[in-house]
Coordinates of C-alpha atoms in Angstrom, one line a residue:
Chain A
X30 CA 0.0 0.0 0.0
X31 CA 1.3 3.4 -1.0
X32 CA 1.2 6.2 1.6
X33 CA 1.4 9.4 -0.5
X34 CA 2.8 12.6 1.0
X35 CA -0.1 14.7 2.2
X36 CA 0.6 17.7 0.1
X37 CA 1.2 15.7 -3.0
X38 CA -2.0 13.8 -2.4
X39 CA -3.9 17.1 -1.9
X40 CA -2.7 18.6 -5.1
X41 CA -3.0 15.5 -7.3
X42 CA -6.5 14.4 -6.1
X43 CA -8.2 17.3 -7.9
X44 CA -7.1 16.5 -11.4
X45 CA -7.6 12.8 -10.7
X46 CA -11.2 13.3 -9.7
X47 CA -11.8 15.7 -12.7
X48 CA -10.5 12.9 -14.9
X49 CA -12.8 10.3 -13.4
X50 CA -15.7 12.7 -13.9
X51 CA -14.7 13.4 -17.5
X52 CA -16.5 10.4 -18.9
X53 CA -19.7 10.5 -16.9
X54 CA -21.4 11.9 -13.8
X55 CA -20.6 10.0 -10.6
X56 CA -21.0 10.0 -6.8
X57 CA -18.5 10.0 -4.1
X58 CA -18.5 6.3 -3.3
X59 CA -18.2 5.4 -7.0
X60 CA -15.3 7.8 -7.5
X61 CA -13.5 6.1 -4.6
X62 CA -14.2 2.7 -6.0
X63 CA -12.8 3.7 -9.4
X64 CA -9.7 5.1 -7.7
X65 CA -9.4 1.8 -5.8
X66 CA -9.8 -0.3 -9.0
X67 CA -7.3 1.8 -11.0
X68 CA -4.6 1.6 -8.3
X69 CA -5.5 -2.0 -7.5
X70 CA -6.2 -1.0 -3.9
X71 CA -2.7 0.4 -3.4
X72 CA -3.7 3.9 -2.6
X73 CA -4.6 4.6 1.0
X74 CA -6.6 7.7 1.6
X75 CA -9.3 8.5 4.2
X76 CA -12.3 8.2 1.9
X77 CA -14.3 10.9 3.6
X78 CA -11.7 13.6 2.7
X79 CA -12.8 13.2 -1.0
X80 CA -16.0 15.2 -0.2
X81 CA -14.3 18.4 0.9
X82 CA -12.3 18.2 -2.3
X83 CA -15.5 17.9 -4.3
X84 CA -17.0 20.8 -2.4
X85 CA -13.9 22.9 -3.2
X86 CA -14.1 22.1 -6.9
X87 CA -17.8 22.8 -6.9
X88 CA -17.2 26.2 -5.3
X89 CA -14.7 26.9 -8.1
X90 CA -17.5 25.9 -10.6
X91 CA -15.4 23.1 -12.1
X92 CA -18.1 20.6 -11.3
X93 CA -21.8 20.8 -10.4
X94 CA -23.9 18.5 -8.3
X95 CA -27.5 17.4 -7.8
X96 CA -29.3 14.9 -5.6
X97 CA -30.8 11.9 -7.4
X98 CA -32.6 8.8 -6.1
X99 CA -30.6 5.7 -6.8
X100 CA -32.0 2.2 -7.6
X101 CA -31.5 1.3 -4.0
X102 CA -34.0 4.0 -3.1
X103 CA -31.3 6.0 -1.3
X104 CA -30.6 9.6 -2.4
X105 CA -27.2 10.2 -3.9
X106 CA -25.3 13.4 -4.7
X107 CA -24.1 13.1 -8.3
X108 CA -21.2 15.3 -9.6
X109 CA -20.6 16.2 -13.2
X110 CA -17.9 18.2 -15.0
X111 CA -18.8 21.7 -16.2
X112 CA -17.3 23.3 -19.4
X113 CA -15.1 25.3 -17.0
X114 CA -14.0 22.1 -15.4
X115 CA -13.1 20.6 -18.8
X116 CA -10.9 23.6 -19.5
X117 CA -9.3 23.3 -16.0
X118 CA -8.7 19.6 -16.5
X119 CA -6.9 20.2 -19.8
X120 CA -4.8 23.0 -18.2
X121 CA -3.9 20.8 -15.2
X122 CA -3.2 17.8 -17.4
X123 CA -0.7 19.8 -19.4
X124 CA 0.9 21.1 -16.2
X125 CA 1.2 17.6 -14.8
X126 CA 2.7 16.4 -18.1
X127 CA 5.2 19.2 -17.9
X128 CA 6.2 18.3 -14.4
X129 CA 6.2 14.7 -15.3
X130 CA 8.6 15.2 -18.2
X131 CA 10.9 17.4 -16.1
X132 CA 11.0 14.8 -13.3
X133 CA 11.7 12.1 -15.9
X134 CA 14.4 14.0 -17.6
X135 CA 16.1 14.8 -14.3
X136 CA 15.8 11.3 -13.1
X137 CA 17.4 9.8 -16.2
X138 CA 20.3 12.2 -16.8
X139 CA 23.8 11.2 -15.6
X140 CA 24.0 11.8 -11.9
X141 CA 26.5 14.6 -12.2
X142 CA 25.5 16.7 -9.2
X143 CA 25.7 14.0 -6.6
X144 CA 28.9 12.7 -8.4
X145 CA 30.7 16.0 -8.0
X146 CA 29.5 16.2 -4.4
X147 CA 31.1 12.8 -3.8
X148 CA 34.4 14.0 -5.2
X149 CA 34.3 17.1 -2.9
X150 CA 33.6 15.0 0.2
X151 CA 36.3 12.5 -0.7
X152 CA 38.8 15.3 -1.3
Chain B
X8 CA -21.1 -15.3 14.0
X9 CA -23.2 -12.3 13.5
X10 CA -24.1 -10.5 16.6
X11 CA -27.9 -10.1 16.9
X12 CA -27.5 -7.0 19.0
X13 CA -25.7 -5.0 16.3
X14 CA -27.9 -2.2 14.9
X15 CA -26.4 -1.1 11.6
X16 CA -28.4 2.1 11.1
X17 CA -27.9 3.2 14.7
X18 CA -24.1 2.6 14.5
X19 CA -23.8 4.5 11.2
X20 CA -25.8 7.4 12.6
X21 CA -23.7 7.4 15.8
X22 CA -20.5 7.4 13.9
X23 CA -21.6 10.3 11.6
X24 CA -22.9 12.3 14.4
X25 CA -19.6 11.9 16.2
X26 CA -18.1 13.8 13.2
X27 CA -21.0 16.2 13.0
X28 CA -20.6 17.1 16.6
X29 CA -17.2 18.7 15.8
X30 CA -19.3 21.4 14.1
X31 CA -17.8 21.5 10.6
X32 CA -20.5 19.6 8.6
X33 CA -23.5 20.9 6.9
X34 CA -26.7 18.9 6.6
X35 CA -25.9 17.9 3.1
X36 CA -22.4 16.7 4.1
X37 CA -24.0 14.5 6.8
X38 CA -26.3 12.9 4.2
X39 CA -23.5 12.4 1.8
X40 CA -21.1 10.8 4.4
X41 CA -24.0 8.6 5.7
X42 CA -24.7 7.4 2.1
X43 CA -21.0 6.7 1.5
X44 CA -20.8 4.6 4.7
X45 CA -23.9 2.6 3.9
X46 CA -22.7 1.9 0.3
X47 CA -19.3 0.8 1.6
X48 CA -20.9 -1.5 4.2
X49 CA -23.3 -3.0 1.6
X50 CA -20.3 -3.8 -0.6
X51 CA -18.3 -5.4 2.1
X52 CA -21.3 -7.3 3.4
X53 CA -21.8 -8.7 -0.2
X54 CA -18.2 -10.1 0.1
X55 CA -19.2 -12.2 3.0
X56 CA -18.4 -9.9 6.0
X57 CA -20.9 -9.6 8.8
X58 CA -22.7 -6.2 9.1
X59 CA -20.7 -5.4 12.2
X60 CA -17.3 -6.2 10.6
X61 CA -18.3 -4.4 7.4
X62 CA -19.2 -1.3 9.5
X63 CA -15.9 -1.3 11.4
X64 CA -13.9 -1.5 8.2
X65 CA -16.0 1.0 6.3
X66 CA -15.8 3.5 9.2
X67 CA -12.1 3.1 9.3
X68 CA -11.8 3.7 5.6
X69 CA -14.0 6.8 5.8
X70 CA -11.6 8.4 8.3
X71 CA -11.9 9.6 11.9
X72 CA -13.6 12.7 13.1
X73 CA -10.4 14.6 13.5
X74 CA -9.2 14.3 9.9
X75 CA -12.6 14.8 8.4
X76 CA -13.4 17.9 10.6
X77 CA -10.1 19.4 9.6
X78 CA -10.7 19.0 5.9
X79 CA -14.4 20.0 6.0
X80 CA -13.6 23.1 8.1
X81 CA -11.4 24.3 5.2
X82 CA -14.3 24.3 2.8
X83 CA -17.2 25.2 5.2
X84 CA -16.1 28.5 6.7
X85 CA -19.8 29.5 6.8
X86 CA -20.3 26.8 9.5
X87 CA -18.2 28.9 11.9
X88 CA -19.8 32.2 10.8
X89 CA -23.3 30.7 11.4
X90 CA -22.2 29.5 14.8
X91 CA -21.1 33.0 15.9
X92 CA -24.5 34.3 14.9
X93 CA -26.3 31.5 16.7
X94 CA -24.4 32.5 19.8
X95 CA -25.2 36.1 19.3
X96 CA -29.0 35.5 19.0
X97 CA -28.8 33.0 21.9
X98 CA -27.0 35.5 24.1
X99 CA -29.4 38.3 23.4
X100 CA -32.5 36.0 23.9
X101 CA -31.1 34.4 27.1
X102 CA -30.4 37.8 28.7
X103 CA -33.7 39.2 27.6
X104 CA -35.5 36.1 29.0
X105 CA -33.5 36.3 32.2
X106 CA -34.4 39.9 33.0
X107 CA -38.0 39.6 31.7
X108 CA -38.4 36.6 34.0
X109 CA -36.9 38.4 37.0
X110 CA -39.2 41.5 36.4
X111 CA -42.3 39.4 35.9
X112 CA -41.7 37.0 38.8
X113 CA -40.6 39.8 41.2
X114 CA -43.6 41.9 40.2
X115 CA -46.0 39.0 40.5
X116 CA -44.6 38.0 43.8
X117 CA -44.7 41.5 45.3
X118 CA -48.3 41.8 44.0
X119 CA -49.4 38.5 45.5
X120 CA -47.8 39.2 48.9
X121 CA -49.4 42.7 49.0
X122 CA -52.8 41.3 48.1
X123 CA -52.7 38.6 50.8
X124 CA -50.7 40.0 53.6
X125 CA -50.7 43.7 53.1
X126 CA -47.6 45.4 54.5
X127 CA -47.5 43.3 57.6
X128 CA -44.3 41.8 59.1
X129 CA -45.2 38.5 57.4
X130 CA -44.9 40.3 54.0
X131 CA -41.6 41.8 54.9
X132 CA -40.3 38.4 56.1
X133 CA -41.5 36.6 52.9
X134 CA -40.1 39.3 50.6
X135 CA -36.7 39.4 52.4
X136 CA -36.5 35.6 52.2
X137 CA -37.3 35.7 48.5
X138 CA -34.6 38.3 47.9
X139 CA -32.0 36.1 49.7
X140 CA -33.1 32.9 48.0
X141 CA -32.8 34.7 44.7
X142 CA -29.3 35.8 45.5
X143 CA -28.4 32.2 46.3
X144 CA -29.9 31.2 43.0
X145 CA -27.7 33.7 41.2
X146 CA -24.6 32.4 43.0
X147 CA -25.6 28.9 42.2
X148 CA -26.0 29.7 38.5
X149 CA -22.6 31.4 38.3
X150 CA -20.9 28.4 39.9
X151 CA -22.5 26.2 37.3
X152 CA -21.0 28.3 34.5
X153 CA -19.1 25.4 32.8
X154 CA -22.2 23.2 32.9
X155 CA -24.4 25.8 31.4
X156 CA -22.0 26.8 28.6
X157 CA -21.2 23.2 27.7
X158 CA -25.0 22.5 27.4
X159 CA -25.4 25.6 25.1
X160 CA -22.3 24.6 23.1
X161 CA -23.6 21.1 22.6
X162 CA -27.0 22.4 21.4
X163 CA -25.5 24.8 19.0
X164 CA -23.2 22.1 17.5
X165 CA -26.0 19.6 17.1
X166 CA -28.7 21.8 15.8
X167 CA -28.1 25.6 15.9
X168 CA -31.4 26.4 14.2
X169 CA -33.5 24.5 16.8
X170 CA -31.9 26.1 19.8
X171 CA -32.0 29.6 18.3
X172 CA -35.7 29.2 17.5
X173 CA -36.5 27.8 21.0
X174 CA -34.7 30.8 22.5
X175 CA -37.1 33.2 20.8
X176 CA -40.2 31.4 22.4
X177 CA -40.2 33.3 25.7
X178 CA -40.1 36.7 24.0
X179 CA -42.9 35.8 21.7
X180 CA -44.9 34.2 24.5
X181 CA -44.5 37.4 26.6
X182 CA -45.6 39.5 23.7
X183 CA -48.7 37.3 23.0
X184 CA -49.6 36.5 26.6
X185 CA -49.2 40.0 28.3
X186 CA -52.5 41.4 26.8
X187 CA -54.4 38.4 28.1
X188 CA -53.3 38.9 31.7
X189 CA -55.5 40.7 34.3
X190 CA -55.0 44.5 34.0
X191 CA -53.7 45.0 37.5
X192 CA -51.2 42.2 37.0
X193 CA -50.1 43.5 33.7
X194 CA -49.5 47.0 35.2
X195 CA -47.3 45.5 37.8
X196 CA -45.2 43.6 35.3
X197 CA -44.9 46.6 33.0
X198 CA -44.3 49.2 35.7
X199 CA -41.0 48.9 37.5
X200 CA -41.8 46.2 40.1
X201 CA -38.9 47.2 42.3
X202 CA -40.1 50.7 42.8
X203 CA -43.5 49.3 43.5
X204 CA -42.2 47.0 46.2
X205 CA -39.9 49.6 47.8
X206 CA -42.8 52.1 47.9
X207 CA -45.4 49.7 49.2
X208 CA -43.3 47.9 51.7
X209 CA -41.6 50.8 53.2
X210 CA -39.2 48.7 55.3
X211 CA -35.5 48.9 55.4
X212 CA -35.2 45.1 55.6
X213 CA -37.0 44.8 52.2
X214 CA -34.8 47.5 50.8
X215 CA -31.5 46.1 52.1
X216 CA -32.3 42.5 51.0
X217 CA -33.4 43.9 47.7
X218 CA -30.0 45.5 47.3
X219 CA -28.4 42.2 48.1
X220 CA -30.4 40.6 45.2
X221 CA -29.3 43.4 42.9
X222 CA -25.7 43.2 43.9
X223 CA -25.7 39.4 43.5
X224 CA -26.6 40.0 39.8
X225 CA -23.9 42.6 39.4
X226 CA -21.4 40.4 41.3
X227 CA -22.4 37.4 39.1
X228 CA -21.8 39.4 35.9
X229 CA -18.5 40.7 37.3
X230 CA -17.3 37.2 38.1
X231 CA -18.4 35.9 34.7
X232 CA -16.5 38.8 32.9
X233 CA -13.3 38.4 34.9
X234 CA -13.2 34.7 34.7
X235 CA -13.4 34.7 30.8
X236 CA -9.6 34.2 30.4
X237 CA -9.5 31.6 33.3
X238 CA -10.0 28.0 32.5
X239 CA -12.2 25.8 34.7
X240 CA -14.8 26.6 37.2
X241 CA -15.3 30.0 38.8
X242 CA -14.0 29.8 42.4
X243 CA -13.1 32.5 44.9
X244 CA -9.5 31.5 44.4
X245 CA -9.6 31.9 40.6
X246 CA -11.2 35.3 40.9
X247 CA -9.0 36.8 43.6
X248 CA -5.7 35.2 43.0
X249 CA -3.4 37.7 41.2
X250 CA -6.3 40.0 40.3
X251 CA -6.0 42.6 37.5
X252 CA -6.3 46.3 38.3
X253 CA -9.5 46.5 36.4
X254 CA -11.0 43.7 38.5
X255 CA -9.8 45.4 41.8
X256 CA -11.4 48.7 40.8
X257 CA -14.7 47.1 39.7
X258 CA -14.8 45.0 42.8
X259 CA -14.0 48.1 44.9
X260 CA -16.9 50.0 43.3
X261 CA -19.3 47.1 43.8
X262 CA -18.3 46.7 47.5
X263 CA -18.6 50.4 48.1
X264 CA -22.1 50.5 46.6
X265 CA -23.1 47.4 48.6
X266 CA -21.7 48.5 51.9
X267 CA -23.3 51.9 51.4
X268 CA -26.6 50.3 50.8
X269 CA -26.2 48.5 54.2
X270 CA -26.9 51.9 55.8
X271 CA -30.6 51.2 55.1
X272 CA -30.5 48.7 57.9
X273 CA -32.3 50.4 60.8
X274 CA -30.0 51.2 63.7
X275 CA -30.3 53.2 66.8
X276 CA -26.9 54.8 66.4
X277 CA -24.9 55.6 63.3
X278 CA -21.9 53.8 64.6
X279 CA -23.8 50.5 64.4
X280 CA -24.2 51.1 60.6
X281 CA -20.6 52.0 60.4
X282 CA -19.7 48.6 62.0
X283 CA -21.7 46.7 59.4
X284 CA -20.1 48.9 56.7
X285 CA -16.6 48.1 58.0
X286 CA -17.4 44.4 58.3
X287 CA -18.3 44.2 54.6
X288 CA -15.0 45.9 53.8
X289 CA -13.2 43.4 56.2
X290 CA -14.7 40.5 54.3
X291 CA -13.6 41.8 51.0
X292 CA -10.1 42.6 52.3
X293 CA -9.9 39.1 53.7
X294 CA -10.7 37.6 50.3
X295 CA -8.0 39.6 48.6
X296 CA -5.4 38.8 51.3
X297 CA -6.0 35.1 51.7
X298 CA -5.5 34.4 48.0
X299 CA -2.4 36.5 47.4
X300 CA 1.2 36.6 48.5
X301 CA 1.8 38.8 51.5
X302 CA 4.1 41.1 49.6
X303 CA 1.3 41.9 47.0
X304 CA -1.8 41.9 49.2
X305 CA -1.3 45.5 50.6
X306 CA -0.9 46.9 47.1
X307 CA -4.0 45.1 45.9
X308 CA -5.9 46.4 49.0
X309 CA -5.0 50.0 48.3
X310 CA -6.2 49.8 44.7
X311 CA -9.4 48.0 45.7
X312 CA -10.3 50.5 48.5
X313 CA -9.3 53.7 46.7
X314 CA -12.8 54.3 45.1
X315 CA -14.6 53.7 48.4
X316 CA -12.3 55.8 50.4
X317 CA -12.5 58.8 48.1
X318 CA -16.3 58.5 47.8
X319 CA -16.8 58.3 51.6
X320 CA -14.4 61.2 52.1
X321 CA -16.2 63.4 49.5
X322 CA -19.7 62.3 50.8
X323 CA -18.7 63.1 54.4
X324 CA -17.2 66.4 53.4
X325 CA -20.2 67.3 51.3
X326 CA -22.5 66.6 54.2
X327 CA -20.5 68.8 56.5
X328 CA -20.6 71.7 54.0
X329 CA -24.3 71.2 53.3
X330 CA -25.8 70.9 56.8
X331 CA -23.0 70.8 59.2
X332 CA -24.0 67.3 60.1
X333 CA -20.4 66.1 60.1
X334 CA -21.0 63.9 63.1
X335 CA -23.0 61.2 61.4
X336 CA -20.7 60.8 58.4
X337 CA -17.3 60.9 60.2
X338 CA -17.7 57.3 61.1
X339 CA -17.5 55.7 57.7
X340 CA -13.9 56.6 56.5
X341 CA -12.4 55.2 59.8
X342 CA -14.8 52.2 59.5
X343 CA -13.5 51.5 56.0
X344 CA -9.9 51.7 57.0
X345 CA -10.4 49.5 60.1
X346 CA -12.3 47.0 58.0
X347 CA -9.4 46.8 55.6
X348 CA -6.9 46.3 58.3
X349 CA -9.0 43.8 60.1
X350 CA -9.6 41.8 56.9
X351 CA -5.9 42.0 56.0
X352 CA -4.9 40.9 59.5
X353 CA -7.3 37.9 59.6
X354 CA -6.3 36.9 56.1
X355 CA -2.6 37.0 56.9
X356 CA -3.0 35.0 60.0
X357 CA -5.2 32.5 58.2
X358 CA -2.7 32.2 55.4
X359 CA 0.1 31.5 57.8
X360 CA -1.9 28.8 59.7
X361 CA -2.8 27.1 56.5
X362 CA 0.9 27.3 55.5
X363 CA 0.2 28.7 52.0
X364 CA 3.6 29.4 50.5
X365 CA 4.1 32.9 49.1
X366 CA 4.5 32.8 45.4
X367 CA 4.9 36.0 43.5

């Protein structure tokens, strides 16, 4: 099980949720289920903290919600992406890609900085 | 084996209300979290877990009240704002109700006594007893400060709307019911009942016990205000230990007014009034001395007594100028000073015998 850094989790959960909502409207429990499926249960997060994130995104008008009665007879709050949310998702996706590529590049380049530090300490 | 005693719905509601009681959830949040928990339990139950096991796991996955409250509070700032307004409305309504109740019940009581016993000594005894009982009630309420506030706090957290609406009921009831009351009774409630009593029962005992009742309210308010920054219950120690200058001055004014009102006690000679006056000051000085280091107590006593001393001096001087009646008023300044010294002396001795170490 992966314990993600709290700050990293907080900043990445928003685009992840937006991506899940890209295809169809969904409710909290289903979003968590999808997250669990995609990560094969490897992501540990207090499930209830998803809802404040959804509220924050709703306040920013990236998503909107309405209560619907499910087949079980219980009422559920469904969330869907707005056009503003779509734009935001594209923006965040490109930003994440940018960071991703940067991390990739830095990770794969010859380890010159730590190498030079090694020579200094050994000198 | 599945426990037959486990009540799923009750457990879910209890768990959610545990989070809700922290005060950061809206009604819609509560419904959403409840739904989530029920969905998760249903899913786990399908996989062969008992309802109780499913509940325990689902609740753990949902997160504890501390984490959830912290996250919800970030997105629900209005919850806090609303709470402040709930407290404001409650505070206003409670104070209104408190004073309306005092006026109505005092007025009604005086009226009933007057109707049944006239201005006899029975009336005087009953009214004086009522005044003293009322003072005890005020002291009792002040001592239950923590209990009262935690009750209000709990109500506001669970259902702010309900408690605010309930708090309006006495005002509305008074507004609706007053026109229905008999006209004489209505007049008593609306006309200042205290003046009525003081006028009808022209006795100094009624007057003095009435002052005791009034000063118990003022004293209660004073202790509530000056204990705001103290944690825990209001005790004499928490009030008088290392007092602020503002507290000493306020207490001094209160004691001066109270000891002055003691002059309404009938006495053959003025010096008898002066003794009572001095004894009240002695009691106050004792309280200040016993709870403070011997190096600080005299300083505190001077600040405390300054208002009273100056007032008595000016009053006495004024009387001499006005009607040359200096004789009657020359007792009170010495009585005040003797009271202070007496209280300080008993307090110091008492402190030594109880072996309270001086800590500055």
